[in-house]
mmCIF file of C-alpha atoms and ligand atoms in Angstrom:
data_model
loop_
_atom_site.group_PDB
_atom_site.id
_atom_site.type_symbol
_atom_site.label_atom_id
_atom_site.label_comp_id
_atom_site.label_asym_id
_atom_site.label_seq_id
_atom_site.Cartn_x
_atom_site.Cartn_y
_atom_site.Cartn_z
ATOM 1 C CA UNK A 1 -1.849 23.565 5.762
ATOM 2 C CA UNK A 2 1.094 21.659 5.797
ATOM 3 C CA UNK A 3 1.442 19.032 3.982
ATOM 4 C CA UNK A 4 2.972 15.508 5.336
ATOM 5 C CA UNK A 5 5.122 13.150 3.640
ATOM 6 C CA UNK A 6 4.225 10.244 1.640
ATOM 7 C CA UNK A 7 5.429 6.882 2.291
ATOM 8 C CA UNK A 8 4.571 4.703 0.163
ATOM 9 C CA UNK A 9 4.759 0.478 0.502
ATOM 10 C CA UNK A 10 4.309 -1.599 -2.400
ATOM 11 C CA UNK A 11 4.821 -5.697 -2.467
ATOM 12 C CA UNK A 12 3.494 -9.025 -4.201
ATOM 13 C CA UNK A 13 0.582 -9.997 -2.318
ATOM 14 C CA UNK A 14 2.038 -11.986 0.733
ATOM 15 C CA UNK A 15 5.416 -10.320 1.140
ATOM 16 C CA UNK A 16 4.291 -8.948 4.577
ATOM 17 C CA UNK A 17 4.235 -5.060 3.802
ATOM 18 C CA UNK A 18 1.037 -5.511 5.948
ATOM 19 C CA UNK A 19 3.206 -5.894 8.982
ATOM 20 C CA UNK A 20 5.735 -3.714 8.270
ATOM 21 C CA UNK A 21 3.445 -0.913 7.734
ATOM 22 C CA UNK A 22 1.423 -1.926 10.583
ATOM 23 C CA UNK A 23 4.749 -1.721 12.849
ATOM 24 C CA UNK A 24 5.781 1.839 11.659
ATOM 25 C CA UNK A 25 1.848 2.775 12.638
ATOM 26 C CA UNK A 26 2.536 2.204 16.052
ATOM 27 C CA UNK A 27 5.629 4.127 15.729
ATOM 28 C CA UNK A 28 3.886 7.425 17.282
ATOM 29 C CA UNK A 29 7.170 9.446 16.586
ATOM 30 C CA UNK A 30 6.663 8.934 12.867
ATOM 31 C CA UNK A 31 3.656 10.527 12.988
ATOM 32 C CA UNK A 32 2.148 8.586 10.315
ATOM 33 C CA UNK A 33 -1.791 8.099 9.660
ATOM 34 C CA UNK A 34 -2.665 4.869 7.653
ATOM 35 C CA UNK A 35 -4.268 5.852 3.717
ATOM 36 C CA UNK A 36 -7.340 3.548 3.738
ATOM 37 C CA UNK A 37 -8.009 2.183 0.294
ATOM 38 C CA UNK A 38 -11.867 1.795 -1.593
ATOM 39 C CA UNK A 39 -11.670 -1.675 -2.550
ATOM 40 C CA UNK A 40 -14.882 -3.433 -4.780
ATOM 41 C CA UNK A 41 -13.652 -6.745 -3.476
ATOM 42 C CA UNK A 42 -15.473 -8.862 -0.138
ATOM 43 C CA UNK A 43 -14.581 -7.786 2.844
ATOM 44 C CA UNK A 44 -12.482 -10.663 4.318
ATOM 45 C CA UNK A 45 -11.702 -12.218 7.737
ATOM 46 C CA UNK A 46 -11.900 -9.687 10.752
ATOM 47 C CA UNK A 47 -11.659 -6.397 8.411
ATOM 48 C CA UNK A 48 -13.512 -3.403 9.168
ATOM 49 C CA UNK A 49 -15.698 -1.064 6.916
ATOM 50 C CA UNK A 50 -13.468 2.526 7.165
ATOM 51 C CA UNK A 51 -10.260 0.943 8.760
ATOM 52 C CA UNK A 52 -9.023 -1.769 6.669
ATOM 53 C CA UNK A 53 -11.065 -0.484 3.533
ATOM 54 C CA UNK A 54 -13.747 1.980 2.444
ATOM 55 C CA UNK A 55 -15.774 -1.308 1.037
ATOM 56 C CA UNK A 56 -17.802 0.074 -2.255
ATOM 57 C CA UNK A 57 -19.514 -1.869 -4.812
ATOM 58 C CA UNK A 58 -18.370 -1.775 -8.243
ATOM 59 C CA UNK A 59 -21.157 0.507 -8.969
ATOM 60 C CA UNK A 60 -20.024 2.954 -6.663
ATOM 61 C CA UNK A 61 -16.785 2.573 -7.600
ATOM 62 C CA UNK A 62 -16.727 2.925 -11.005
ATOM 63 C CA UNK A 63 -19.193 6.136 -10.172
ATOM 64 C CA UNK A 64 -15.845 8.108 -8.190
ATOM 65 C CA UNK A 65 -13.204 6.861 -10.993
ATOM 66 C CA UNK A 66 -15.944 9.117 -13.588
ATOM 67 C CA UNK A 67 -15.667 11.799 -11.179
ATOM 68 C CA UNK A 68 -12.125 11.562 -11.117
ATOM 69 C CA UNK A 69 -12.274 11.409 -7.287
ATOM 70 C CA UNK A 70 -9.077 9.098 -7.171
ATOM 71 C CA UNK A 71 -5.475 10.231 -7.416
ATOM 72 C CA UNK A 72 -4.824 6.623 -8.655
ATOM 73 C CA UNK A 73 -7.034 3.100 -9.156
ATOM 74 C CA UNK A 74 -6.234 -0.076 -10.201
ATOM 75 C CA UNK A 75 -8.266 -3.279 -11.184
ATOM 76 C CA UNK A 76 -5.729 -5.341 -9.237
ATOM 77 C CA UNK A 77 -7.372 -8.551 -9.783
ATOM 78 C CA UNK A 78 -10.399 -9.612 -12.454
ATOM 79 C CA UNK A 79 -12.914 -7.154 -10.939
ATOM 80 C CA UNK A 80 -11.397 -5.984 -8.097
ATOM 81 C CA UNK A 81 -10.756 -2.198 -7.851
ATOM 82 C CA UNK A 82 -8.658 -0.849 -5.558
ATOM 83 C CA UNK A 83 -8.037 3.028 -5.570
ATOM 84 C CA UNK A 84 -6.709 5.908 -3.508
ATOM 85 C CA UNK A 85 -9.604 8.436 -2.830
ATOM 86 C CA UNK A 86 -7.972 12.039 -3.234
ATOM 87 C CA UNK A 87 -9.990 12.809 -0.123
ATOM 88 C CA UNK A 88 -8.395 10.480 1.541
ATOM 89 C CA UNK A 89 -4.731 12.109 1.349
ATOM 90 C CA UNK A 90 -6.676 15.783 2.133
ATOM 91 C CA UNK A 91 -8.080 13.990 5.366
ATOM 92 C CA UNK A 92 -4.935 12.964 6.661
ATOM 93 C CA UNK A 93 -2.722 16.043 5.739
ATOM 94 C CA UNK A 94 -5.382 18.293 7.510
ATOM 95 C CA UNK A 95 -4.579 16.111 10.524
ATOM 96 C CA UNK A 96 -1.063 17.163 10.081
ATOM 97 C CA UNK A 97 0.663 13.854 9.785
ATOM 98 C CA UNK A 98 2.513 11.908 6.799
ATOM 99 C CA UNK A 99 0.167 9.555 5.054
ATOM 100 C CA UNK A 100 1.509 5.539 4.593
ATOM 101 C CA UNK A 101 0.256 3.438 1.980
ATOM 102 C CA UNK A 102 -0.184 -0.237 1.393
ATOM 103 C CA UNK A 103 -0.741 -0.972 -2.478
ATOM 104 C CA UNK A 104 0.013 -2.218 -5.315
ATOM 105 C CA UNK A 105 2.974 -1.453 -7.656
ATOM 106 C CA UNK A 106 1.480 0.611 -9.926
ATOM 107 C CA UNK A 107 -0.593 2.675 -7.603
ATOM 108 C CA UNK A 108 2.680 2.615 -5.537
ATOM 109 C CA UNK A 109 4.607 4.100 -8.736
ATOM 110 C CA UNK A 110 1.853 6.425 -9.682
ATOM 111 C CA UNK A 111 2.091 8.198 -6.386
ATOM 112 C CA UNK A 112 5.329 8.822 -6.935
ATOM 113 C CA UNK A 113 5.175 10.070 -10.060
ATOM 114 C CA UNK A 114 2.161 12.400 -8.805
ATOM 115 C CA UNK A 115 4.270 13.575 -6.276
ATOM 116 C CA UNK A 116 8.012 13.038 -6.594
ATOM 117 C CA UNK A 117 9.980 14.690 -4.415
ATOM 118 C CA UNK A 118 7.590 14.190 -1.432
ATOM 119 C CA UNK A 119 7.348 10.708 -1.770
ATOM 120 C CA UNK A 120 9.379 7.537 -0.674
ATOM 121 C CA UNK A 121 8.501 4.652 -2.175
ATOM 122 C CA UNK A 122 9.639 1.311 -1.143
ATOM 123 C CA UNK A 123 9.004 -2.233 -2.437
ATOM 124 C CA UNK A 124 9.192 -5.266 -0.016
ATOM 125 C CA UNK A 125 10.699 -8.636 -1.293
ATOM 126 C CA UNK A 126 10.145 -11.803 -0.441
ATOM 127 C CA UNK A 127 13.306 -13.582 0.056
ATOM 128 C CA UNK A 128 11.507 -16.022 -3.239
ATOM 129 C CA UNK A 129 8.726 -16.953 -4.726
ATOM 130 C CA UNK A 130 8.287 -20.166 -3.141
ATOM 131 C CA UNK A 131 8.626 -18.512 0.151
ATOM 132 C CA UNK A 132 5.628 -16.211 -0.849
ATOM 133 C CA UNK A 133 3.162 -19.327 -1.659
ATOM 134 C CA UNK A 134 4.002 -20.675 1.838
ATOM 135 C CA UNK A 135 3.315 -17.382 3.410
ATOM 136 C CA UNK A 136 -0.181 -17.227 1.706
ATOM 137 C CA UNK A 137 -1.228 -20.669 2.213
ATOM 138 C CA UNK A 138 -0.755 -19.700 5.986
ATOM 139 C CA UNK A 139 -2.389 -17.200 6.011
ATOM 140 C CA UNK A 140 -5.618 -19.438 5.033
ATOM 141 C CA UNK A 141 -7.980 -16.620 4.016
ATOM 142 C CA UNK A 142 -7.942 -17.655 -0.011
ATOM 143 C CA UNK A 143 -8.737 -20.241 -1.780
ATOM 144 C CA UNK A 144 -5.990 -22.010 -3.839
ATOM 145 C CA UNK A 145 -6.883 -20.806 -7.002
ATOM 146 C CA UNK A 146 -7.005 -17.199 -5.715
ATOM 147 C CA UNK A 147 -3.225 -17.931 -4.389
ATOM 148 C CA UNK A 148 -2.062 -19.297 -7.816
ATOM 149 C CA UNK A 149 -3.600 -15.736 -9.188
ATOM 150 C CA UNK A 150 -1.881 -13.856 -6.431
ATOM 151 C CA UNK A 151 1.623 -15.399 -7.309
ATOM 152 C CA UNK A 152 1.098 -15.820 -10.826
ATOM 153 C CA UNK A 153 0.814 -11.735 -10.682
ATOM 154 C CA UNK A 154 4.107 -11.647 -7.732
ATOM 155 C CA UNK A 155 6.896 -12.518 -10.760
ATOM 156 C CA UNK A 156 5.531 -10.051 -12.500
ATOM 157 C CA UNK A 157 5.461 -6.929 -9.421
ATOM 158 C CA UNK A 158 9.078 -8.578 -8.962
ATOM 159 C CA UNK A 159 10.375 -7.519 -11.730
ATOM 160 C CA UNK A 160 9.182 -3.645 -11.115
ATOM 161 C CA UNK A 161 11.398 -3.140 -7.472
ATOM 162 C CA UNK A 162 14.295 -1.045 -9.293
ATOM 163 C CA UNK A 163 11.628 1.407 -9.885
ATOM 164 C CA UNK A 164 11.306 1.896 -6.471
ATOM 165 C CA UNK A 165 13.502 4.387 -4.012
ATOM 166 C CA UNK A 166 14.286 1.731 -1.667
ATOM 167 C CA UNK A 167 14.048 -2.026 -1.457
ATOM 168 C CA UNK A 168 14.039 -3.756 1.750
ATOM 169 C CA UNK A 169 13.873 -7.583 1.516
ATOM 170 C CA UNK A 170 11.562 -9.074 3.922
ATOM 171 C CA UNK A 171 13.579 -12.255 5.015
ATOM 172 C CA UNK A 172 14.384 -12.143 8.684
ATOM 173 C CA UNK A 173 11.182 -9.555 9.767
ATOM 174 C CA UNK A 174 12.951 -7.907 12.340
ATOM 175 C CA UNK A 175 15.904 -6.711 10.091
ATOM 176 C CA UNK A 176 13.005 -5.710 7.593
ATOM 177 C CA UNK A 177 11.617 -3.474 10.222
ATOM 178 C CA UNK A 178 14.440 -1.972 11.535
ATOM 179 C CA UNK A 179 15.603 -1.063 7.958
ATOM 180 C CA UNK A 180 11.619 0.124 7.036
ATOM 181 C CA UNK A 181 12.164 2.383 9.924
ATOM 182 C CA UNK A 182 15.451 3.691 9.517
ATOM 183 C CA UNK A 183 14.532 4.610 6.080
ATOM 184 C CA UNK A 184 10.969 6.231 7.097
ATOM 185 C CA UNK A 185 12.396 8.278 10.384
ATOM 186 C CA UNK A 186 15.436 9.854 7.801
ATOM 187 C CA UNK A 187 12.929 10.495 4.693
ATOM 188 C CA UNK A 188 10.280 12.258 7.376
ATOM 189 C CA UNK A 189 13.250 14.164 8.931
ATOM 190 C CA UNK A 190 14.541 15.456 5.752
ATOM 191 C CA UNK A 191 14.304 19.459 5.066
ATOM 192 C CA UNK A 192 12.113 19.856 1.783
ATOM 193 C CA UNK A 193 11.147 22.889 0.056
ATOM 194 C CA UNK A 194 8.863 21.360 -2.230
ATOM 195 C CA UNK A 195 4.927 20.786 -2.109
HETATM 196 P P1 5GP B 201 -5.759 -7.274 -0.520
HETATM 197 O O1 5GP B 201 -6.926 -7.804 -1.312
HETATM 198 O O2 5GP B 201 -4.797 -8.370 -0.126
HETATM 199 O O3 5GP B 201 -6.176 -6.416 0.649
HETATM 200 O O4 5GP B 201 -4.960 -6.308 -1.479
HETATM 201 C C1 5GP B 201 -4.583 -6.732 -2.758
HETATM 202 C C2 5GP B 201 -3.592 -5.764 -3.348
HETATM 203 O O5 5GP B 201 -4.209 -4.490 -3.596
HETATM 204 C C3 5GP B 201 -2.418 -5.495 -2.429
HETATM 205 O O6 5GP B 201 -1.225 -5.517 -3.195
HETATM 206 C C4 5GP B 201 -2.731 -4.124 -1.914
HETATM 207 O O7 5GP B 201 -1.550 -3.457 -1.531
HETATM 208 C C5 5GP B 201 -3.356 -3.483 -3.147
HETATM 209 N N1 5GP B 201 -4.068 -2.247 -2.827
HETATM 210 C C6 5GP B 201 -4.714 -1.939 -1.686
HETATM 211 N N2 5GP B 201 -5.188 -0.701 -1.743
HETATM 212 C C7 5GP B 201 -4.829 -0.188 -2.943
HETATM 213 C C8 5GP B 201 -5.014 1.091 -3.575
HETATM 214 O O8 5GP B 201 -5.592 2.031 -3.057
HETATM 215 N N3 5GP B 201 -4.491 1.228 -4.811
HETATM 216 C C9 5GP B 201 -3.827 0.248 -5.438
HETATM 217 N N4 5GP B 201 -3.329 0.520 -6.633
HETATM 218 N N5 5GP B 201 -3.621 -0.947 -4.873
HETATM 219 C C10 5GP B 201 -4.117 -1.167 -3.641
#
């Protein structure tokens, strides 16, 4: 089996990686296939069960991190777990296709470290952190005091984007996406002799 790439987006809460990893996914040259998190938090708005999320209770979840079924987890928020299911990556590489990922930083980071040389990592900016709280009050899916939370944690995923391969700031979107691409297409194209 050959093994895809990984490409992996990490952002504050807000900073729209959503839609920059959503345009790539329609990208069908890229050949990506999206890596669909367990999460232990509500499902929200229009999300579905095995697309947006494998939705687990905390039970369940805390059941597969004993088992050691995740190549990373994090408790992003007060009880909310969000992890990568190592079955996950299997499911999509058996497909043939390079896996994308929307998480957090430290997943994000831990993937990399996992597997260096086949991943890119790349953390979106918001242009500030005002700009962010606008953004999420828009959206209008949280309550305030889960947006305070959400920013309260942004200053301090800010302050991890050197970490990261590449950092694309998310101010004008369509200069965001270009650049995501262009940065995606040549990583994917690269020769690589590692596994
Ligand atoms: P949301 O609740 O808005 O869907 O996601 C909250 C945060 O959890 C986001 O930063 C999202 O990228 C992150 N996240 C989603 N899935 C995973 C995952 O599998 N692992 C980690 N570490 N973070 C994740």
């Amino acid at each position: 089996m050959k093994k895809g790439k990984l490409l992996v987006f990490s952002a504050p809460s807000g900073s729209g990686k959503t839609t920059i990893v959503r345009h790539l996914l329609a990208q069908k040259e890229l050949n990506l296939e999206f890596s669909i998190s367990a999460t232990s938090r509500a499902k929200r708005g229009e999300e579905i069960e095995g697309k947006d999320y494998y939705f687990l209770d905390t039970k369940s979840f805390k059941n597969k991190i004993k088992n050691d079924d995740f190549l990373e987890w994090e408790e992003v928020y007060r009880d909310n777990f969000y992890g990568t299911l190592k079955s996950e990556i299997e499911r999509i590489w058996a497909l043939g296709k390079n896996v994308i990922f929307d998480i957090d930083v430290s997943g994000g980071l831990r993937i990399k470290r996992n597997y260096p040389e086949k991943t890119l990592a790349i953390f979106v900016k918001p242009p500030s952190i005002d700009e962010l709280k606008i953004r999420l009050k828009k959206r209008k899916t949280e309550s305030e005091d889960k947006i305070n939370m959400r920013v309260a944690k942004a200053s301090a995923e800010l302050a991890t984007a050197p970490l990261f391969d590449e950092i694309v700031v998310n101010e004008i979107l369509d200069d965001a996406l270009t650049e995501a691409y262009n940065l995606v297409d040549t990583f994917i194209n690269q020769n690589d002799n590692c596994e």
